[in-house]
Coordinates of N, CA and C in Angstrom, one line a residue:
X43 N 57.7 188.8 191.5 CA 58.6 188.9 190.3 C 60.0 188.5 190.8
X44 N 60.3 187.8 189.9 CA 61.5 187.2 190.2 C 62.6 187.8 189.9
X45 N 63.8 188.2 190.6 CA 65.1 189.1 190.4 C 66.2 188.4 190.2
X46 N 66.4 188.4 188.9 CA 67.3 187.4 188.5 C 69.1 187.8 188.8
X47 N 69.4 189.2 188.9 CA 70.7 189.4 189.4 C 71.0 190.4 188.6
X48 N 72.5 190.2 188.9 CA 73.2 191.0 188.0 C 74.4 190.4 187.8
X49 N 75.5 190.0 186.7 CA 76.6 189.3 186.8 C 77.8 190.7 186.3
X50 N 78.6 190.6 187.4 CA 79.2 192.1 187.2 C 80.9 191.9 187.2
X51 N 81.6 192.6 186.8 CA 83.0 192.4 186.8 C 83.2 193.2 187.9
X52 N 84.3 192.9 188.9 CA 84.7 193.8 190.1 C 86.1 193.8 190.3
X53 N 86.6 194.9 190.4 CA 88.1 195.5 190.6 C 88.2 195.6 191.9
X54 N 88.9 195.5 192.9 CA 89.4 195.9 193.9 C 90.8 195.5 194.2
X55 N 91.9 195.9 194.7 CA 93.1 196.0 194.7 C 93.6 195.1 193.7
X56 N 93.5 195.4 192.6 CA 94.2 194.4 191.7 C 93.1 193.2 191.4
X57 N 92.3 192.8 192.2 CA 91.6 191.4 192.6 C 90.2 191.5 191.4
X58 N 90.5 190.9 190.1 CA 88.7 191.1 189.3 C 88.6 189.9 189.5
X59 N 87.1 190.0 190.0 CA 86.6 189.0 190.1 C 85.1 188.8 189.3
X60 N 84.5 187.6 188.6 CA 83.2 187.5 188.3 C 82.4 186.8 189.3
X61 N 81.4 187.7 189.3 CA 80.3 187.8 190.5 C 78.8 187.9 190.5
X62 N 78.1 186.9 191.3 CA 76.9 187.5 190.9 C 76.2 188.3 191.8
X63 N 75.8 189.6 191.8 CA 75.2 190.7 193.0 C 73.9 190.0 192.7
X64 N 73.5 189.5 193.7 CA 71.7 189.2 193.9 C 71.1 190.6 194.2
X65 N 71.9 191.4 194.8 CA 71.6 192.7 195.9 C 72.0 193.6 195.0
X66 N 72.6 194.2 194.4 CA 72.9 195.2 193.8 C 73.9 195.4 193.6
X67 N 74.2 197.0 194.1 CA 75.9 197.4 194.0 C 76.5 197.0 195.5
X68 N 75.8 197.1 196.4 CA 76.5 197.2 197.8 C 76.5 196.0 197.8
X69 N 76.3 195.0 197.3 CA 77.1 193.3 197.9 C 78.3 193.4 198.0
X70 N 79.3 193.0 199.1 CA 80.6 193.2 199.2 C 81.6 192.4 198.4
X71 N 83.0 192.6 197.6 CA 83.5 191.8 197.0 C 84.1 190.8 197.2
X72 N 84.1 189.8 196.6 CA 84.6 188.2 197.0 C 85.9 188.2 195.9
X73 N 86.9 188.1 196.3 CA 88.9 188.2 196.2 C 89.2 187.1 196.9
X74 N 90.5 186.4 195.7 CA 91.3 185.4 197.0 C 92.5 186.4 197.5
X75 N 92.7 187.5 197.0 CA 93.9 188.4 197.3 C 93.0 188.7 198.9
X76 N 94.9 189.2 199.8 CA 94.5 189.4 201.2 C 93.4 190.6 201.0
X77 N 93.6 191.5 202.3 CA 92.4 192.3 202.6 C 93.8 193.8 202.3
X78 N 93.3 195.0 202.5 CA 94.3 195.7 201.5 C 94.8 196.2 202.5
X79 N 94.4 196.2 204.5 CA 94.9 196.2 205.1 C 96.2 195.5 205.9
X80 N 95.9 194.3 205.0 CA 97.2 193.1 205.6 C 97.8 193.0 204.3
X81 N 97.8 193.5 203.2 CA 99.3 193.9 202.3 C 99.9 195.0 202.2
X82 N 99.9 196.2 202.7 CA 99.8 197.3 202.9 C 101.5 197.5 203.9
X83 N 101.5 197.0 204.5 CA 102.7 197.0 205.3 C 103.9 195.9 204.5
X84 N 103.7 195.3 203.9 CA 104.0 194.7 202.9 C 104.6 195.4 201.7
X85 N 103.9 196.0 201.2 CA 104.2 196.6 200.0 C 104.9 197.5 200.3
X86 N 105.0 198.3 201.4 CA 106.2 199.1 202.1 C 107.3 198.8 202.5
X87 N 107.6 198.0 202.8 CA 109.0 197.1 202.7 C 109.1 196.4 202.0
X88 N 108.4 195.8 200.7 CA 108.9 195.5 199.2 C 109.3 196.7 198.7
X89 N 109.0 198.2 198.6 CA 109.3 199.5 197.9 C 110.4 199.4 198.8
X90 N 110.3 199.6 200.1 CA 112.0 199.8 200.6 C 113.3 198.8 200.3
X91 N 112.7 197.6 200.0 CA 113.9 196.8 199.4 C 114.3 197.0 198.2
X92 N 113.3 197.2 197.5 CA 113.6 197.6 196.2 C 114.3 199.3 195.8
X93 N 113.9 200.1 196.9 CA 114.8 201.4 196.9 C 116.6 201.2 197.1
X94 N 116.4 199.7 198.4 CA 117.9 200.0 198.9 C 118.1 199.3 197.9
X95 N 118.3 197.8 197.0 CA 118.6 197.6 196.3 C 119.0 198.2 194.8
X96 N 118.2 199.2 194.6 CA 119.0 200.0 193.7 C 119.7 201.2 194.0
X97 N 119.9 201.7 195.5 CA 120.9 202.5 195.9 C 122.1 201.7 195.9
X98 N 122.3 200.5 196.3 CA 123.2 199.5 196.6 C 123.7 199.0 195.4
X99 N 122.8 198.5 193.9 CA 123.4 199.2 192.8 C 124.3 200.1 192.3
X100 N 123.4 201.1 192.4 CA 124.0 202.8 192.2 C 125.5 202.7 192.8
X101 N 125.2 202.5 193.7 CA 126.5 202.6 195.1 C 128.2 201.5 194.2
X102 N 127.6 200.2 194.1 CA 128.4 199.5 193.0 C 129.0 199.9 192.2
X103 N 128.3 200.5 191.1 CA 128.4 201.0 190.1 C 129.3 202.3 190.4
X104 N 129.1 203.1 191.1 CA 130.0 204.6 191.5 C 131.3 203.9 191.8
X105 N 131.7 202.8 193.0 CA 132.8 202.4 193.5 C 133.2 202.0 192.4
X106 N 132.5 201.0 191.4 CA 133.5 200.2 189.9 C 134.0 201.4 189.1
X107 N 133.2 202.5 188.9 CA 133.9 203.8 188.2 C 135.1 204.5 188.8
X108 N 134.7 204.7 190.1 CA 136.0 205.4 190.9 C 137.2 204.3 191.0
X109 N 137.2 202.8 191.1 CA 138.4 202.0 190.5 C 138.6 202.5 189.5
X110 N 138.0 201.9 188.6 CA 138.8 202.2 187.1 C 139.2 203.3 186.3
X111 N 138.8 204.5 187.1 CA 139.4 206.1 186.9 C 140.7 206.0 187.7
X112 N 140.8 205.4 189.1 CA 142.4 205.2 189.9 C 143.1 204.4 188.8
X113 N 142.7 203.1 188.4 CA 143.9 202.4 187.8 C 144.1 203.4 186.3
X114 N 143.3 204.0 185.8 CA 144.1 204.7 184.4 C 144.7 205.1 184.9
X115 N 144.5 206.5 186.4 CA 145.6 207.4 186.6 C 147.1 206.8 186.9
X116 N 146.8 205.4 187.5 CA 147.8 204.7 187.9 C 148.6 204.3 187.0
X117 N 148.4 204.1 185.5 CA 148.9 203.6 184.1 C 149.5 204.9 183.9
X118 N 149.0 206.0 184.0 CA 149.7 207.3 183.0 C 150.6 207.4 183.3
X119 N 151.8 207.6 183.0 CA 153.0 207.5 183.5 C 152.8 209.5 184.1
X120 N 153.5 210.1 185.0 CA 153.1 211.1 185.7 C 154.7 211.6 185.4
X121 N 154.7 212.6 184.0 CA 155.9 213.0 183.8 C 156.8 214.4 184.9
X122 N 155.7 215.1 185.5 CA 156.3 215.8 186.2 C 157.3 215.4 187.7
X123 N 157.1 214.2 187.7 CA 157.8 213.5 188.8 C 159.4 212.5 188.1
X124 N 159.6 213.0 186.6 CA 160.4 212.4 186.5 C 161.4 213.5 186.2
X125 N 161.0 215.0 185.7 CA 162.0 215.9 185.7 C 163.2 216.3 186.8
X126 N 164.6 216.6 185.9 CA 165.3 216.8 186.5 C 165.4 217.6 188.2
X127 N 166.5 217.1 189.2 CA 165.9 218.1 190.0 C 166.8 218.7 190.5
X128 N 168.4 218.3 189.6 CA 169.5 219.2 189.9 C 170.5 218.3 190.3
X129 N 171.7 218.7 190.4 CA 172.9 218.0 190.9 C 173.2 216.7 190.1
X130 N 173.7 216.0 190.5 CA 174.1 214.3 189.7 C 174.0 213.3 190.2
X131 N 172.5 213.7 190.3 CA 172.3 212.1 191.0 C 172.2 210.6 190.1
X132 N 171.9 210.7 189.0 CA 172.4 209.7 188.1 C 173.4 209.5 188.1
X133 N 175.1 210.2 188.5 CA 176.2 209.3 188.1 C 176.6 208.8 189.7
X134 N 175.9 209.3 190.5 CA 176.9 208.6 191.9 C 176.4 207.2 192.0
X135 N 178.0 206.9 192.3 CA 178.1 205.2 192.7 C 177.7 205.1 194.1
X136 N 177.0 203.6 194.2 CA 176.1 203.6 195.6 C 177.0 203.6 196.4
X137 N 178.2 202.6 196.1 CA 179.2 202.6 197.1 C 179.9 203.6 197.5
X138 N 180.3 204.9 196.5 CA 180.8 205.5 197.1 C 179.9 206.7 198.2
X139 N 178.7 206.9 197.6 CA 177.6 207.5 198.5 C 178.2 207.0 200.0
X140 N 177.6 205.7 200.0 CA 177.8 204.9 201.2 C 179.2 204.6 202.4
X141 N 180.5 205.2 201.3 CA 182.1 205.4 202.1 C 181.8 206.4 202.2
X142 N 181.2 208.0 201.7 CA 181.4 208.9 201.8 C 180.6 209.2 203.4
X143 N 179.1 208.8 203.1 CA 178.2 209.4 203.9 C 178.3 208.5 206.0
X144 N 178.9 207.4 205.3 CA 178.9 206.4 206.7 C 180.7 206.7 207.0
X145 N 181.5 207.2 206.0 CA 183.0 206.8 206.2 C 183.0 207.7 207.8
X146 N 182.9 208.8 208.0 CA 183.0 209.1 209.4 C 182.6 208.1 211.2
X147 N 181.6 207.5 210.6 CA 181.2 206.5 211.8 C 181.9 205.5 211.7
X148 N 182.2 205.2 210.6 CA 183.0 203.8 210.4 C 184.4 204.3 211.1
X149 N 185.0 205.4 210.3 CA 186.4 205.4 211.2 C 186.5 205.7 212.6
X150 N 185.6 206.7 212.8 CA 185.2 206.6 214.3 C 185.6 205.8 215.4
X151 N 184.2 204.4 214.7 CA 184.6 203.6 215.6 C 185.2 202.2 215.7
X152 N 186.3 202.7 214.7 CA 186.9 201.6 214.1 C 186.3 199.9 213.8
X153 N 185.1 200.0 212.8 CA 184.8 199.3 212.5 C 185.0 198.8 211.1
X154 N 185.9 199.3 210.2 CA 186.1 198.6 209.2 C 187.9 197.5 209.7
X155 N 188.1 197.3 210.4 CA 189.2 196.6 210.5 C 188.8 195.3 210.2
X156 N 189.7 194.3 209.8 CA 190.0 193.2 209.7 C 189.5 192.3 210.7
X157 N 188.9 191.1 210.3 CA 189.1 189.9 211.6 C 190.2 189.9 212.0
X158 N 190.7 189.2 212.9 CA 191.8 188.6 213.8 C 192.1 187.8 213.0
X159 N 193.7 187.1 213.0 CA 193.8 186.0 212.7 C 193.6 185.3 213.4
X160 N 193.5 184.0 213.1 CA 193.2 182.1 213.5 C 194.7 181.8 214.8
X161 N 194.3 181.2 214.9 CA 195.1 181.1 216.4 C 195.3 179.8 215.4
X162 N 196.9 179.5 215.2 CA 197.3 178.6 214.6 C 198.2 177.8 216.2
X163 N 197.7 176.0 215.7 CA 198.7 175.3 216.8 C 199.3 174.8 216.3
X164 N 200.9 175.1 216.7 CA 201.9 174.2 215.9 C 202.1 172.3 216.3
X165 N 201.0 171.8 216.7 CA 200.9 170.4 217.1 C 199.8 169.7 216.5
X166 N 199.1 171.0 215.9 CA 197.8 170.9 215.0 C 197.4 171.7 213.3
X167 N 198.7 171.5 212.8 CA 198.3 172.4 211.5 C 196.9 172.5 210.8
X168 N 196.8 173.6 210.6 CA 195.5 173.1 209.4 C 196.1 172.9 207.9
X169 N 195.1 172.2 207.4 CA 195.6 171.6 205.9 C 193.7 171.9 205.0
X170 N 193.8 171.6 204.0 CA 192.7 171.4 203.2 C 191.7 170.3 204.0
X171 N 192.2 169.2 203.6 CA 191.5 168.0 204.1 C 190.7 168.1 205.2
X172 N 191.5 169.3 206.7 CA 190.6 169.1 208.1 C 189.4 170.3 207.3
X173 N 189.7 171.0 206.4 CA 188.9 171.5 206.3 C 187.7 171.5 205.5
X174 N 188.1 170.7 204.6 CA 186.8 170.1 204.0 C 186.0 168.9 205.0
X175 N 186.7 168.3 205.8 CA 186.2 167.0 207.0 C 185.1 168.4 207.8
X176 N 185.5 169.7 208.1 CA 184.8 170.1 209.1 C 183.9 171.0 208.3
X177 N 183.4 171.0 207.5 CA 182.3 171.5 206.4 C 181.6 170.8 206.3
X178 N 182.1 169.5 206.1 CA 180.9 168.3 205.5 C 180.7 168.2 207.1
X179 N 180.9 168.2 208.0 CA 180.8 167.7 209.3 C 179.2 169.1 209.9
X180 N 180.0 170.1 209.7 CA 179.3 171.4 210.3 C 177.8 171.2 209.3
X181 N 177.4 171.0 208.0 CA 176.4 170.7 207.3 C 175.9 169.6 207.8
X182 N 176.5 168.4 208.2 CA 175.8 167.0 208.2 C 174.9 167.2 209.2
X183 N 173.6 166.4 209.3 CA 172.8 167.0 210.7 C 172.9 165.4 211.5
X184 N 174.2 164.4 211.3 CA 174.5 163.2 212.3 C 175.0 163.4 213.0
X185 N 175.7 164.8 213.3 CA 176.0 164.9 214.9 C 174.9 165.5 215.4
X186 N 173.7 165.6 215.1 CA 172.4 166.1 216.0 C 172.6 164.6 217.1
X187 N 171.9 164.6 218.3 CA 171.3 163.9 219.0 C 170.2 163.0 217.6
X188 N 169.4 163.7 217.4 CA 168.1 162.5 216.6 C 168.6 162.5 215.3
X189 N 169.6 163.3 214.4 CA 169.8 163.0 213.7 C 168.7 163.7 212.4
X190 N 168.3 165.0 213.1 CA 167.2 165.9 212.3 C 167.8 167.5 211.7
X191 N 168.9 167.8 212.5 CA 169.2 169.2 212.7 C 170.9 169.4 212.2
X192 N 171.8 170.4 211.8 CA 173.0 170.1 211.9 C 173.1 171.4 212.3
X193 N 174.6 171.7 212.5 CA 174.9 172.5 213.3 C 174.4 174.5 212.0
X194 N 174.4 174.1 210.8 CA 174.2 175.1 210.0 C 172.9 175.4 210.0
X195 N 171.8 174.7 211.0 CA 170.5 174.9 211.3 C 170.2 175.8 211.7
X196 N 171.2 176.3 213.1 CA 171.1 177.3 213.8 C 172.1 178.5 213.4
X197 N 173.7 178.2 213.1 CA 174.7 178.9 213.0 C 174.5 179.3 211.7
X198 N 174.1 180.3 210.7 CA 174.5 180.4 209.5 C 175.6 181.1 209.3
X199 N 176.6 180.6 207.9 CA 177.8 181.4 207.8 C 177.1 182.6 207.5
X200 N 175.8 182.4 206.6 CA 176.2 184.4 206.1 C 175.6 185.3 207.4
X201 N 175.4 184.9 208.5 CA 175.2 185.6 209.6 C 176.3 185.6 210.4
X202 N 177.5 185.5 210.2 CA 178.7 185.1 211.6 C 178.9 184.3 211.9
X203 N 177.5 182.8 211.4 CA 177.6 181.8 212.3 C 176.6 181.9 213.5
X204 N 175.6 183.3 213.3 CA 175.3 183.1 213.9 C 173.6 182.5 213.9
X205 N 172.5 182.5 214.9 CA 171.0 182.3 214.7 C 170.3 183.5 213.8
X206 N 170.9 184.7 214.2 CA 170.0 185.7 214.2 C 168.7 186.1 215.0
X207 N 168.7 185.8 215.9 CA 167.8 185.5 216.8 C 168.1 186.2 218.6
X208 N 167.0 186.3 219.1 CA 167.7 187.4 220.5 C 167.5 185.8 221.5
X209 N 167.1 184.9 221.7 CA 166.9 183.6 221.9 C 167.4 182.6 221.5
X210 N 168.4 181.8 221.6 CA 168.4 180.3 221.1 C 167.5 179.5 221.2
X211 N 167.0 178.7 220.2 CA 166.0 177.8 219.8 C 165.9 176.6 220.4
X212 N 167.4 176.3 220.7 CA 167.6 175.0 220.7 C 166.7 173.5 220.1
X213 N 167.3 172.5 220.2 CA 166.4 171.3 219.5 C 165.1 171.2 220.1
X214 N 164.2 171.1 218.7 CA 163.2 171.1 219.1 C 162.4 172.1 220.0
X215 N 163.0 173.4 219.7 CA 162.7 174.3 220.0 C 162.5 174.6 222.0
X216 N 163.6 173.7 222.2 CA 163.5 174.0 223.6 C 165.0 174.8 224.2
X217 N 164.5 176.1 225.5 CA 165.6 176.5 225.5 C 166.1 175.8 226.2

């Protein structure tokens, strides 16, 4: 007698396959999916990426909330920090703060005095003219050597004239 089979649907890890059992139940199953040993270790660090990926989410999402809870508080204007807190500090003038609170060091050490005057030569008056010639001169940078620098490069008036600097630069940055 002839045993014609059996044609059977089979489940195994995900894998149906149609089949024909010549043999019965115990014919082993035919899958193109791996073996459930060699995705197994696999599937366990896909679940773990997929865990940290949504802690790392989560994580996002908490830091974007905890921003935008700082910047409102930062918008609220915080009225307890603008109440009064005594005395008159609104009408003092900075300057006088400043003669009152420094005037002792200053007189001290006699630092509010005057410059010196100009050592005038009577064989050399000054007039306007030398003094506009030595402005346009002190700005011009053609008394440089190359003709790149002038002497306001280094000297500034609103510093004394001076660099500002614990080092001279000199041209081209050599001392």
């Amino acid at each position: 007698m002839f045993n014609a089979g059996k044609l059977t649907k089979t489940m195994l890890l995900g894998c149906i396959s149609d089949k024909f059992s010549p043999f019965g139940k115990w014919d082993p199953p035919i899958c193109a999916l791996p073996k459930f040993w060699e995705i197994w270790p696999k599937t366990i660090l896909i679940r773990n990426i997929q865990k940290l990926v949504t802690i790392n989410e989560r994580f996002i999402k908490i830091i974007g909330i905890v921003f935008i809870i700082f910047m409102v508080l930062l918008s609220i204007p915080i009225s307890f920090l603008d109440k009064k807190m005594g005395g008159a500090y609104g009408t003092v003038n900075q300057n006088d703060f400043i003669d009152n609170y420094f005037g002792n060091i200053t007189a001290s050490a006699n630092l509010s005095r005057a410059y010196p005057p100009m050592p005038i030569r009577a064989k050399n008056p000054v007039s306007v003219d030398k003094e506009k010639l030595g402005r346009l001169l002190f700005f011009d940078p053609i008394l440089s050597g190359d003709n790149t620098i002038s002497c306001a490069h280094c000297h500034h008036p609103d510093l004394g004239f001076t660099d500002n600097r614990a080092l001279s630069m000199g041209q081209g940055a050599l001392v």
